[in-house]
């Protein structure tokens, strides 16, 4: 090949490179096509470089750098275009992904405590203000803590499997009241003591508008010297007036519990009617709200407290019943169905 021929192909290649318009390539795939077209094994530029070997030594020395320069500037142009395209690709991706921070966020619906939980807390809180501490115990209990330590005899109906959930083949049951926690407290602490025992309890109940197999209680126990019925009345009256209002009227009716003697049922004057009778008070003018009594000395004896030195009183409040009265709920099952329309009524922020 003559020098003149080589220079002609050089000029052709150079003009082909220029008209390929590397710096105007639209995207990365097109740029790659251009690269392969000029730098591929059989491409024009590669052929030009290869053909240097057919020239004389002097021509080679003269034209070699020129050819290498052409290749280098083409490669540099490719590289420059590549980084421009990559950058604008990133920018486009970022723009597509952009988050408008000025838009208000989508708020998940705000939950809140269940009305039974707030009622339980409210009951316990009032007693805590009166110096009671909070005690909890297990749901699964033995017969001793649920029955015998509480002077509940073997033939008491609460022991019947129709009233109680026993664990199959085991001497355990789901506690039927939170009095179990009072026994556990007395086993581990010495008097004087004041405790409230809030929690879930289980009975084999026929479920209806006022009964549930799972419900909640807040029971309480006070043990000290010279505690009697007057203390019981004072504490419970104070509690009920704090819970339901200062003008709340209370009534103590004789009752029976094996673990208290004497025992009483406590009513409040109906706050749905002026005492004339309505469905809420079963037309009696009074609403039964809790059970209580002076602790039977046999309970102290069984636990190992000196029953001549210590005396006390205990009470048990049904949380569902109080929540129904406070909120005017007529069917207890509404508390358990988790219908958001029902729960929403207890807080504006539930949406
Ligand atoms: N444990 C009783 C019940 O569940 C309630 C109660 C507690 C009554 C303490 C009197 C004293 O029915």
Coordinates of C-alpha atoms and ligand atoms in Angstrom, one line a residue:
X1 CA 0.0 0.0 0.0
X2 CA 1.3 3.4 -0.9
X3 CA 1.4 6.3 1.5
X4 CA -1.1 8.2 -0.6
X5 CA -3.6 5.3 -0.5
X6 CA -3.3 5.1 3.3
X7 CA -3.8 8.8 3.7
X8 CA -6.9 8.5 1.5
X9 CA -8.4 5.8 3.8
X10 CA -7.3 7.8 6.8
X11 CA -9.3 10.8 5.5
X12 CA -12.3 8.6 4.7
X13 CA -12.2 7.1 8.2
X14 CA -11.8 10.5 9.9
X15 CA -14.8 11.9 8.0
X16 CA -16.9 8.8 8.8
X17 CA -16.0 9.2 12.4
X18 CA -17.0 12.9 12.3
X19 CA -20.3 12.2 10.6
X20 CA -21.1 9.4 13.1
X21 CA -21.7 12.3 15.6
X22 CA -20.6 10.7 18.8
X23 CA -21.4 13.8 20.8
X24 CA -25.0 13.9 19.6
X25 CA -25.8 10.2 20.2
X26 CA -29.2 9.9 21.8
X27 CA -28.7 7.1 24.2
X28 CA -26.3 4.5 25.6
X29 CA -27.3 1.6 23.3
X30 CA -26.8 3.8 20.2
X31 CA -23.4 4.9 21.5
X32 CA -22.4 1.2 21.9
X33 CA -23.5 0.6 18.3
X34 CA -21.2 3.4 17.1
X35 CA -18.3 2.1 19.3
X36 CA -18.6 -1.4 17.7
X37 CA -18.9 0.1 14.2
X38 CA -15.6 1.8 14.5
X39 CA -13.6 -0.3 17.0
X40 CA -14.9 -3.7 16.2
X41 CA -12.5 -6.3 14.7
X42 CA -13.5 -5.7 11.1
X43 CA -14.2 -2.0 11.5
X44 CA -12.8 0.8 9.4
X45 CA -10.6 2.2 12.1
X46 CA -9.2 -1.2 13.0
X47 CA -8.5 -1.9 9.4
X48 CA -6.7 1.5 9.0
X49 CA -4.5 0.7 12.0
X50 CA -3.8 -2.8 10.8
X51 CA -2.8 -1.5 7.3
X52 CA 0.0 0.5 8.9
X53 CA 2.1 -2.6 8.7
X54 CA 2.1 -2.5 4.9
X55 CA 3.8 0.9 4.9
X56 CA 7.5 1.6 4.9
X57 CA 9.3 2.1 8.2
X58 CA 9.5 5.8 7.7
X59 CA 5.8 6.2 6.8
X60 CA 4.9 4.0 9.7
X61 CA 6.9 6.2 12.1
X62 CA 5.3 9.2 10.6
X63 CA 1.7 8.1 10.2
X64 CA 1.4 5.6 13.2
X65 CA 1.0 8.3 15.8
X66 CA -1.6 10.1 13.6
X67 CA -3.7 6.9 13.4
X68 CA -3.3 6.2 17.2
X69 CA -4.3 9.9 17.8
X70 CA -7.4 9.4 15.7
X71 CA -8.3 6.3 17.7
X72 CA -7.5 8.0 21.0
X73 CA -9.6 11.1 20.3
X74 CA -12.5 8.8 19.1
X75 CA -12.3 6.8 22.4
X76 CA -12.1 10.0 24.4
X77 CA -15.3 11.3 22.6
X78 CA -17.0 8.0 23.3
X79 CA -16.1 8.1 27.0
X80 CA -17.2 11.7 27.4
X81 CA -20.6 11.0 25.7
X82 CA -21.0 7.9 27.8
X83 CA -20.7 9.8 31.1
X84 CA -23.0 12.6 29.9
X85 CA -25.7 10.0 28.9
X86 CA -25.2 8.1 32.2
X87 CA -25.6 11.2 34.2
X88 CA -28.7 12.3 32.5
X89 CA -30.1 8.8 32.8
X90 CA -29.5 9.0 36.6
X91 CA -31.2 12.4 36.6
X92 CA -34.2 11.1 34.7
X93 CA -34.5 8.1 37.1
X94 CA -34.3 10.4 40.1
X95 CA -36.9 12.7 38.6
X96 CA -39.2 9.8 38.0
X97 CA -38.7 8.6 41.6
X98 CA -39.1 12.1 43.1
X99 CA -41.1 12.4 46.3
X100 CA -43.1 15.5 46.7
X101 CA -42.3 16.4 50.3
X102 CA -44.8 19.2 50.3
X103 CA -47.7 16.7 50.0
X104 CA -49.5 15.8 53.3
X105 CA -48.6 12.2 54.4
X106 CA -51.1 9.4 54.3
X107 CA -51.8 8.9 58.0
X108 CA -52.6 5.3 59.2
X109 CA -55.7 5.2 61.3
X110 CA -54.8 6.0 64.9
X111 CA -55.7 3.2 67.4
X112 CA -56.5 3.7 71.1
X113 CA -57.0 1.6 74.2
X114 CA -60.1 -0.5 74.2
X115 CA -63.0 0.9 76.3
X116 CA -62.7 -2.2 78.6
X117 CA -59.0 -1.4 79.2
X118 CA -59.7 2.3 79.9
X119 CA -62.5 1.3 82.3
X120 CA -60.2 -1.2 84.1
X121 CA -57.5 1.4 84.3
X122 CA -59.9 4.0 85.6
X123 CA -61.1 1.7 88.4
X124 CA -57.6 0.7 89.3
X125 CA -56.4 4.3 89.1
X126 CA -58.9 5.5 91.7
X127 CA -57.8 2.7 94.1
X128 CA -54.2 3.6 93.5
X129 CA -55.0 7.1 94.5
X130 CA -56.3 5.6 97.7
X131 CA -53.0 3.9 98.4
X132 CA -53.6 0.5 96.8
X133 CA -50.9 -1.2 94.8
X134 CA -51.5 -3.2 91.6
X135 CA -51.0 -7.0 91.6
X136 CA -51.4 -9.5 88.8
X137 CA -51.5 -13.3 88.7
X138 CA -51.7 -16.2 86.2
X139 CA -54.8 -17.1 84.1
X140 CA -54.2 -20.8 84.7
X141 CA -54.6 -21.6 88.4
X142 CA -54.7 -24.6 90.7
X143 CA -57.7 -25.6 92.7
X144 CA -56.1 -24.3 96.0
X145 CA -55.8 -20.7 94.8
X146 CA -59.1 -20.5 93.0
X147 CA -61.2 -22.4 95.6
X148 CA -59.9 -24.1 98.7
X149 CA -57.8 -21.2 100.1
X150 CA -60.9 -19.1 99.6
X151 CA -63.1 -21.4 101.7
X152 CA -65.0 -22.5 98.7
X153 CA -66.3 -25.9 99.6
X154 CA -66.1 -29.0 97.4
X155 CA -69.8 -28.9 96.8
X156 CA -69.9 -25.3 95.7
X157 CA -71.5 -24.9 92.2
X158 CA -68.5 -22.8 91.0
X159 CA -66.4 -26.0 91.2
X160 CA -68.7 -27.7 88.8
X161 CA -67.3 -28.4 85.4
X162 CA -70.5 -26.8 84.0
X163 CA -69.3 -23.5 85.5
X164 CA -65.6 -23.8 85.1
X165 CA -63.0 -24.4 82.4
X166 CA -60.7 -27.2 83.7
X167 CA -57.6 -28.2 81.8
X168 CA -58.1 -31.7 80.5
X169 CA -56.3 -34.3 82.6
X170 CA -54.6 -31.7 84.8
X171 CA -55.4 -30.3 88.2
X172 CA -55.6 -26.8 86.8
X173 CA -58.3 -24.5 85.6
X174 CA -58.8 -21.1 84.1
X175 CA -59.3 -18.8 87.1
X176 CA -63.0 -17.9 87.7
X177 CA -62.2 -14.7 89.6
X178 CA -59.1 -12.6 90.5
X179 CA -59.5 -13.5 94.2
X180 CA -56.7 -15.9 93.3
X181 CA -54.3 -13.0 93.2
X182 CA -55.3 -11.9 96.7
X183 CA -54.3 -15.4 98.0
X184 CA -51.0 -15.1 96.0
X185 CA -50.4 -11.6 97.5
X186 CA -51.0 -12.9 101.0
X187 CA -48.6 -15.8 100.4
X188 CA -45.7 -13.5 99.6
X189 CA -46.4 -10.3 101.6
X190 CA -47.0 -9.6 105.3
X191 CA -49.8 -7.2 106.4
X192 CA -50.6 -4.3 106.3
X193 CA -51.5 -4.4 102.7
X194 CA -53.8 -2.8 100.2
X195 CA -53.9 -4.3 96.7
X196 CA -56.1 -4.2 93.6
X197 CA -56.0 -7.2 91.4
X198 CA -57.3 -6.4 87.9
X199 CA -57.5 -9.0 85.2
X200 CA -59.2 -11.4 82.9
X201 CA -61.3 -14.3 84.2
X202 CA -63.1 -17.2 82.7
X203 CA -66.4 -19.0 83.4
X204 CA -68.4 -21.5 81.5
X205 CA -71.2 -19.1 80.8
X206 CA -74.1 -19.1 78.4
X207 CA -73.2 -16.0 76.3
X208 CA -75.9 -13.3 76.1
X209 CA -76.3 -9.5 76.4
X210 CA -75.0 -9.5 80.0
X211 CA -72.8 -12.7 80.2
X212 CA -69.6 -13.7 78.6
X213 CA -67.3 -16.7 79.1
X214 CA -64.3 -14.3 79.3
X215 CA -64.6 -11.1 81.2
X216 CA -62.7 -8.8 83.5
X217 CA -62.6 -8.0 87.2
X218 CA -60.9 -5.7 89.5
X219 CA -60.8 -7.3 92.9
X220 CA -59.3 -5.6 96.0
X221 CA -58.0 -6.5 99.4
X222 CA -57.1 -4.5 102.5
X223 CA -55.5 -6.2 105.5
X224 CA -54.5 -4.3 108.6
X225 CA -55.3 -4.1 112.3
X226 CA -58.9 -3.2 113.3
X227 CA -60.3 -3.2 109.8
X228 CA -64.1 -3.7 109.7
X229 CA -67.3 -3.1 107.8
X230 CA -67.1 0.6 108.4
X231 CA -63.7 0.8 106.5
X232 CA -65.2 -1.3 103.7
X233 CA -68.1 1.1 103.4
X234 CA -65.9 4.1 103.5
X235 CA -63.5 2.9 100.9
X236 CA -66.2 1.7 98.5
X237 CA -68.3 4.8 98.9
X238 CA -65.3 7.0 98.2
X239 CA -64.4 4.8 95.1
X240 CA -68.0 4.9 93.7
X241 CA -68.2 8.7 94.2
X242 CA -64.9 9.2 92.4
X243 CA -66.0 6.9 89.6
X244 CA -69.6 8.0 89.1
X245 CA -69.8 11.5 90.6
X246 CA -69.8 13.1 94.1
X247 CA -73.6 12.8 94.4
X248 CA -73.7 9.0 93.9
X249 CA -75.9 7.3 96.5
X250 CA -74.9 3.8 97.6
X251 CA -76.7 0.9 99.2
X252 CA -75.2 -2.1 101.0
X253 CA -77.3 -5.3 100.9
X254 CA -76.5 -8.4 102.9
X255 CA -75.1 -11.2 100.7
X256 CA -73.0 -14.3 100.9
X257 CA -69.5 -15.3 99.8
X258 CA -67.6 -18.2 101.4
X259 CA -64.4 -16.0 101.8
X260 CA -66.1 -13.0 103.4
X261 CA -68.2 -12.7 106.6
X262 CA -70.3 -10.6 106.6
X263 CA -70.8 -10.2 102.9
X264 CA -72.5 -7.5 101.0
X265 CA -73.7 -6.6 97.6
X266 CA -73.2 -2.9 96.7
X267 CA -75.8 -1.0 94.7
X268 CA -75.7 2.6 93.4
X269 CA -78.8 4.7 92.9
X270 CA -79.8 4.4 89.2
X271 CA -78.4 7.3 87.2
X272 CA -80.5 6.6 84.2
X273 CA -83.8 7.4 85.9
X274 CA -84.8 9.6 88.9
X275 CA -85.1 6.4 91.1
X276 CA -88.5 5.6 89.6
X277 CA -87.3 2.5 87.8
X278 CA -86.2 1.9 84.2
X279 CA -84.8 -1.0 82.1
X280 CA -81.2 -0.2 83.2
X281 CA -82.0 -0.7 86.9
X282 CA -84.5 -3.5 86.2
X283 CA -87.2 -1.2 87.5
X284 CA -85.8 -1.2 91.0
X285 CA -84.2 2.3 91.1
X286 CA -80.9 0.7 92.1
X287 CA -78.0 -0.8 90.1
X288 CA -75.9 -3.6 91.5
X289 CA -72.3 -2.7 91.0
X290 CA -70.0 -5.0 93.1
X291 CA -69.7 -7.7 95.7
X292 CA -67.7 -7.3 98.9
X293 CA -67.2 -8.4 102.5
X294 CA -65.1 -8.6 105.6
X295 CA -62.5 -11.3 105.1
X296 CA -63.5 -14.5 106.7
X297 CA -60.9 -15.4 109.4
X298 CA -60.7 -18.9 108.1
X299 CA -59.0 -17.5 105.0
X300 CA -56.3 -15.8 107.1
X301 CA -55.9 -18.9 109.1
X302 CA -55.3 -21.0 106.0
X303 CA -52.8 -18.5 104.7
X304 CA -50.9 -18.4 108.0
X305 CA -51.9 -14.8 109.0
X306 CA -52.7 -14.4 112.7
X307 CA -56.5 -14.0 112.5
X308 CA -56.7 -12.5 116.0
X309 CA -54.3 -9.7 115.0
X310 CA -55.2 -9.0 111.4
X311 CA -58.6 -8.2 109.8
X312 CA -59.5 -7.0 106.4
X313 CA -62.1 -6.6 103.7
X314 CA -62.2 -7.6 100.0
X315 CA -64.3 -6.6 97.0
X316 CA -64.8 -7.6 93.4
X317 CA -66.0 -5.3 90.6
X318 CA -67.0 -6.5 87.1
X319 CA -65.3 -4.3 84.5
X320 CA -67.8 -5.1 81.7
X321 CA -70.7 -4.1 83.9
X322 CA -69.1 -0.8 84.8
X323 CA -68.2 0.0 81.2
X324 CA -71.7 -0.8 80.1
X325 CA -73.1 1.6 82.7
X326 CA -70.6 4.3 82.0
X327 CA -71.1 4.3 78.3
X328 CA -74.7 3.2 78.0
X329 CA -73.8 0.0 76.2
X330 CA -76.7 -2.4 76.2
X331 CA -75.1 -5.6 74.8
X332 CA -71.8 -6.8 76.4
X333 CA -70.9 -8.7 73.2
X334 CA -70.3 -5.4 71.4
X335 CA -67.1 -5.1 73.4
X336 CA -65.7 -8.3 71.9
X337 CA -66.7 -8.2 68.2
X338 CA -64.1 -5.6 67.4
X339 CA -66.4 -3.7 65.1
X340 CA -64.6 -0.5 64.3
X341 CA -67.9 1.4 64.1
X342 CA -68.6 0.5 67.7
X343 CA -65.1 1.3 69.0
X344 CA -65.0 4.6 67.0
X345 CA -67.7 6.0 69.3
X346 CA -65.2 6.0 72.2
X347 CA -62.7 8.3 70.4
X348 CA -63.1 10.9 67.6
X349 CA -59.6 10.1 66.3
X350 CA -60.4 6.5 65.3
X351 CA -61.2 6.9 61.6
Ligands
LIG1 N1 -64.7 -13.2 93.9 C1 -66.0 -12.8 93.8 C2 -66.6 -13.2 92.5 O1 -65.9 -13.3 91.6 C3 -66.2 -11.3 94.0 C4 -65.8 -10.9 95.4 C5 -64.5 -10.6 95.7 C6 -66.8 -10.8 96.4 C7 -64.2 -10.2 97.0 C8 -66.5 -10.4 97.7 C9 -65.2 -10.1 98.0 O2 -67.8 -13.4 92.4

